[in-house]
């Protein structure tokens, strides 16, 4: 039951209908990522300002720039995007495409299974709650009709 990409098949463990793509990124790349995601019909995105420490450590790319924090944690943005399994790879590809500079500190992506989704307004669950009007599923089904 793997997901086929251009060059390989990926099996996520544990298997789930929905996944959360959690990306820790450079704040100034986030607008590029979100507009690229919107173009492929990914409309549900949550962002938070976070601070982190990775291989980049406390060395900021700009000594006096906004990424530098007093205690060596760098300002990052966490993007959380919940999608159906078949949309995971396109989301990951877009994030890499738009967030990558090639320098240390570009960030990291975590993939987590999501057990269920509930739309508060309607009480819908699962697929019905995950689908968004004008979302990727709509775009693809219109295109193939
Ligand atoms: P409704 O149709 O009731 O408006 P909706 O699915 O459009 O429901 P909202 O209530 O507009 O969802 O979403 C509230 C917030 O939840 C959004 O601002 C966003 O932060 C977050 N969110 C919604 N869907 C997702 C998703 N698939 N992935 C990540 N965050 C999401
Ligand atoms: N999978 C949803 C759809 O195709 C979109 C999910 C999202 O925007 N995060 O409608």
mmCIF file of C-alpha atoms and ligand atoms in Angstrom:
data_model
loop_
_atom_site.group_PDB
_atom_site.id
_atom_site.type_symbol
_atom_site.label_atom_id
_atom_site.label_comp_id
_atom_site.label_asym_id
_atom_site.label_seq_id
_atom_site.Cartn_x
_atom_site.Cartn_y
_atom_site.Cartn_z
ATOM 1 C CA UNK A 1 0.000 0.000 0.000
ATOM 2 C CA UNK A 2 2.866 2.392 -0.733
ATOM 3 C CA UNK A 3 2.644 5.868 -2.237
ATOM 4 C CA UNK A 4 4.242 6.113 -5.682
ATOM 5 C CA UNK A 5 6.536 9.043 -6.365
ATOM 6 C CA UNK A 6 8.329 9.727 -9.606
ATOM 7 C CA UNK A 7 11.228 7.432 -8.763
ATOM 8 C CA UNK A 8 10.224 5.201 -5.845
ATOM 9 C CA UNK A 9 7.476 3.887 -3.612
ATOM 10 C CA UNK A 10 7.293 5.085 -0.031
ATOM 11 C CA UNK A 11 5.657 3.163 2.808
ATOM 12 C CA UNK A 12 4.827 5.311 5.804
ATOM 13 C CA UNK A 13 4.825 3.557 9.168
ATOM 14 C CA UNK A 14 2.387 3.399 10.817
ATOM 15 C CA UNK A 15 -0.114 3.453 7.957
ATOM 16 C CA UNK A 16 -2.834 6.085 8.188
ATOM 17 C CA UNK A 17 -5.432 7.803 5.983
ATOM 18 C CA UNK A 18 -4.162 11.230 7.028
ATOM 19 C CA UNK A 19 -0.783 12.628 7.948
ATOM 20 C CA UNK A 20 0.548 15.817 9.429
ATOM 21 C CA UNK A 21 3.507 17.313 7.613
ATOM 22 C CA UNK A 22 5.350 19.370 10.205
ATOM 23 C CA UNK A 23 8.105 21.572 8.843
ATOM 24 C CA UNK A 24 10.514 23.761 10.801
ATOM 25 C CA UNK A 25 11.686 26.420 8.388
ATOM 26 C CA UNK A 26 13.471 29.726 8.007
ATOM 27 C CA UNK A 27 10.869 32.431 8.689
ATOM 28 C CA UNK A 28 11.655 34.403 5.530
ATOM 29 C CA UNK A 29 11.007 31.341 3.295
ATOM 30 C CA UNK A 30 7.526 30.696 4.721
ATOM 31 C CA UNK A 31 5.601 33.095 2.419
ATOM 32 C CA UNK A 32 7.178 31.344 -0.589
ATOM 33 C CA UNK A 33 6.136 27.950 0.766
ATOM 34 C CA UNK A 34 2.569 28.946 1.604
ATOM 35 C CA UNK A 35 1.875 30.563 -1.763
ATOM 36 C CA UNK A 36 3.300 27.532 -3.586
ATOM 37 C CA UNK A 37 1.093 25.234 -1.480
ATOM 38 C CA UNK A 38 -1.956 27.362 -2.243
ATOM 39 C CA UNK A 39 -1.228 26.994 -5.976
ATOM 40 C CA UNK A 40 -1.499 23.201 -5.674
ATOM 41 C CA UNK A 41 -4.727 23.439 -3.652
ATOM 42 C CA UNK A 42 -3.322 23.076 -0.152
ATOM 43 C CA UNK A 43 -5.366 25.639 1.756
ATOM 44 C CA UNK A 44 -5.296 24.332 5.299
ATOM 45 C CA UNK A 45 -2.049 25.393 6.946
ATOM 46 C CA UNK A 46 -1.163 26.384 10.517
ATOM 47 C CA UNK A 47 1.981 28.323 11.356
ATOM 48 C CA UNK A 48 3.608 29.148 14.671
ATOM 49 C CA UNK A 49 6.645 31.178 15.585
ATOM 50 C CA UNK A 50 9.056 28.837 17.326
ATOM 51 C CA UNK A 51 12.698 28.880 18.377
ATOM 52 C CA UNK A 52 15.062 26.036 17.777
ATOM 53 C CA UNK A 53 18.533 24.641 18.006
ATOM 54 C CA UNK A 54 19.903 22.277 15.352
ATOM 55 C CA UNK A 55 23.144 21.677 13.443
ATOM 56 C CA UNK A 56 23.095 25.386 12.766
ATOM 57 C CA UNK A 57 23.363 25.803 16.527
ATOM 58 C CA UNK A 58 23.527 29.375 17.650
ATOM 59 C CA UNK A 59 25.352 30.579 14.548
ATOM 60 C CA UNK A 60 22.973 32.853 12.755
ATOM 61 C CA UNK A 61 23.415 33.502 9.065
ATOM 62 C CA UNK A 62 23.091 37.164 9.807
ATOM 63 C CA UNK A 63 24.933 38.204 12.974
ATOM 64 C CA UNK A 64 22.667 41.114 13.850
ATOM 65 C CA UNK A 65 19.678 39.872 11.896
ATOM 66 C CA UNK A 66 16.269 38.902 13.109
ATOM 67 C CA UNK A 67 17.085 35.185 13.194
ATOM 68 C CA UNK A 68 19.422 35.689 16.131
ATOM 69 C CA UNK A 69 18.100 35.234 19.665
ATOM 70 C CA UNK A 70 19.994 36.069 22.851
ATOM 71 C CA UNK A 71 20.095 32.502 24.154
ATOM 72 C CA UNK A 72 21.368 30.844 20.948
ATOM 73 C CA UNK A 73 17.972 29.515 19.896
ATOM 74 C CA UNK A 74 17.166 30.720 16.399
ATOM 75 C CA UNK A 75 13.805 32.061 15.285
ATOM 76 C CA UNK A 76 12.051 29.508 13.078
ATOM 77 C CA UNK A 77 8.529 28.959 11.842
ATOM 78 C CA UNK A 78 6.688 25.678 12.303
ATOM 79 C CA UNK A 79 4.225 24.868 9.527
ATOM 80 C CA UNK A 80 1.664 22.154 10.167
ATOM 81 C CA UNK A 81 -0.258 20.783 7.212
ATOM 82 C CA UNK A 82 -2.711 17.909 7.579
ATOM 83 C CA UNK A 83 -3.432 16.134 4.288
ATOM 84 C CA UNK A 84 -4.637 12.812 2.972
ATOM 85 C CA UNK A 85 -1.950 10.180 2.356
ATOM 86 C CA UNK A 86 -1.863 10.687 -1.418
ATOM 87 C CA UNK A 87 -1.051 14.403 -0.974
ATOM 88 C CA UNK A 88 1.901 13.964 1.380
ATOM 89 C CA UNK A 89 4.646 13.693 -1.238
ATOM 90 C CA UNK A 90 3.534 16.725 -3.249
ATOM 91 C CA UNK A 91 3.459 18.809 -0.063
ATOM 92 C CA UNK A 92 6.946 17.640 0.941
ATOM 93 C CA UNK A 93 8.290 18.345 -2.567
ATOM 94 C CA UNK A 94 6.875 21.885 -2.564
ATOM 95 C CA UNK A 95 8.299 22.644 0.861
ATOM 96 C CA UNK A 96 11.777 21.515 -0.205
ATOM 97 C CA UNK A 97 11.534 23.423 -3.489
ATOM 98 C CA UNK A 98 10.547 26.675 -1.811
ATOM 99 C CA UNK A 99 12.393 26.498 1.524
ATOM 100 C CA UNK A 100 15.813 25.205 0.453
ATOM 101 C CA UNK A 101 18.799 27.506 0.243
ATOM 102 C CA UNK A 102 21.405 24.740 0.524
ATOM 103 C CA UNK A 103 22.945 26.351 3.599
ATOM 104 C CA UNK A 104 22.933 24.877 7.101
ATOM 105 C CA UNK A 105 19.705 25.837 8.873
ATOM 106 C CA UNK A 106 17.212 25.193 6.051
ATOM 107 C CA UNK A 107 15.163 23.138 8.501
ATOM 108 C CA UNK A 108 13.573 19.741 8.812
ATOM 109 C CA UNK A 109 10.283 18.011 7.985
ATOM 110 C CA UNK A 110 8.534 15.506 10.248
ATOM 111 C CA UNK A 111 5.724 13.240 9.110
ATOM 112 C CA UNK A 112 3.125 12.070 11.668
ATOM 113 C CA UNK A 113 0.068 9.867 11.280
ATOM 114 C CA UNK A 114 -3.236 11.567 12.147
ATOM 115 C CA UNK A 115 -5.999 9.370 13.579
ATOM 116 C CA UNK A 116 -8.989 11.545 12.757
ATOM 117 C CA UNK A 117 -10.072 15.021 11.732
ATOM 118 C CA UNK A 118 -13.191 16.733 13.082
ATOM 119 C CA UNK A 119 -14.651 19.909 11.586
ATOM 120 C CA UNK A 120 -15.933 21.889 14.555
ATOM 121 C CA UNK A 121 -18.582 23.807 12.558
ATOM 122 C CA UNK A 122 -20.341 20.690 11.279
ATOM 123 C CA UNK A 123 -19.102 17.795 13.373
ATOM 124 C CA UNK A 124 -17.958 16.042 10.184
ATOM 125 C CA UNK A 125 -15.168 13.530 10.637
ATOM 126 C CA UNK A 126 -12.483 11.849 8.555
ATOM 127 C CA UNK A 127 -12.422 12.442 4.805
ATOM 128 C CA UNK A 128 -15.361 14.866 4.959
ATOM 129 C CA UNK A 129 -13.559 17.012 7.495
ATOM 130 C CA UNK A 130 -10.250 16.845 5.646
ATOM 131 C CA UNK A 131 -11.639 17.908 2.265
ATOM 132 C CA UNK A 132 -11.681 21.634 1.655
ATOM 133 C CA UNK A 133 -13.693 23.403 -1.027
ATOM 134 C CA UNK A 134 -11.267 24.348 -3.784
ATOM 135 C CA UNK A 135 -8.672 22.056 -2.279
ATOM 136 C CA UNK A 136 -6.275 19.766 -4.118
ATOM 137 C CA UNK A 137 -8.864 16.977 -4.333
ATOM 138 C CA UNK A 138 -11.285 19.378 -6.082
ATOM 139 C CA UNK A 139 -8.625 20.620 -8.487
ATOM 140 C CA UNK A 140 -7.582 17.083 -9.436
ATOM 141 C CA UNK A 141 -11.141 15.780 -9.876
ATOM 142 C CA UNK A 142 -12.092 18.768 -12.095
ATOM 143 C CA UNK A 143 -8.930 18.308 -14.154
ATOM 144 C CA UNK A 144 -9.585 14.615 -14.800
ATOM 145 C CA UNK A 145 -13.269 14.977 -15.741
HETATM 146 P P1 LIG B 1 -14.936 25.553 7.910
HETATM 147 O O1 LIG B 1 -15.449 25.024 6.609
HETATM 148 O O2 LIG B 1 -15.821 25.328 9.053
HETATM 149 O O3 LIG B 1 -14.407 26.966 7.799
HETATM 150 P P2 LIG B 1 -12.230 24.652 7.575
HETATM 151 O O4 LIG B 1 -11.882 23.254 7.267
HETATM 152 O O5 LIG B 1 -12.114 25.647 6.478
HETATM 153 O O6 LIG B 1 -13.676 24.658 8.247
HETATM 154 P P3 LIG B 1 -11.266 26.426 9.540
HETATM 155 O O7 LIG B 1 -12.201 26.355 10.673
HETATM 156 O O8 LIG B 1 -11.361 27.558 8.591
HETATM 157 O O9 LIG B 1 -11.326 25.049 8.738
HETATM 158 O O10 LIG B 1 -9.784 26.283 10.078
HETATM 159 C C1 LIG B 1 -9.342 26.912 11.246
HETATM 160 C C2 LIG B 1 -7.847 26.808 11.336
HETATM 161 O O11 LIG B 1 -7.482 25.449 11.370
HETATM 162 C C3 LIG B 1 -7.102 27.378 10.141
HETATM 163 O O12 LIG B 1 -6.882 28.747 10.270
HETATM 164 C C4 LIG B 1 -5.823 26.597 10.189
HETATM 165 O O13 LIG B 1 -4.940 27.161 11.123
HETATM 166 C C5 LIG B 1 -6.255 25.259 10.731
HETATM 167 N N1 LIG B 1 -6.408 24.239 9.697
HETATM 168 C C6 LIG B 1 -7.516 23.908 9.034
HETATM 169 N N2 LIG B 1 -7.313 22.878 8.223
HETATM 170 C C7 LIG B 1 -6.021 22.522 8.369
HETATM 171 C C8 LIG B 1 -5.193 21.511 7.819
HETATM 172 N N3 LIG B 1 -5.663 20.641 6.933
HETATM 173 N N4 LIG B 1 -3.914 21.456 8.207
HETATM 174 C C9 LIG B 1 -3.425 22.325 9.101
HETATM 175 N N5 LIG B 1 -4.138 23.290 9.655
HETATM 176 C C10 LIG B 1 -5.431 23.389 9.313
HETATM 177 N N1 LIG B 2 -6.793 17.437 1.208
HETATM 178 C C1 LIG B 2 -7.588 18.639 1.183
HETATM 179 C C2 LIG B 2 -8.287 18.759 -0.146
HETATM 180 O O1 LIG B 2 -7.802 18.237 -1.110
HETATM 181 C C3 LIG B 2 -6.721 19.860 1.448
HETATM 182 C C4 LIG B 2 -5.984 19.719 2.739
HETATM 183 C C5 LIG B 2 -5.237 20.952 3.075
HETATM 184 O O2 LIG B 2 -5.434 21.990 2.432
HETATM 185 N N2 LIG B 2 -4.407 20.861 4.065
HETATM 186 O O3 LIG B 2 -9.339 19.357 -0.211
#
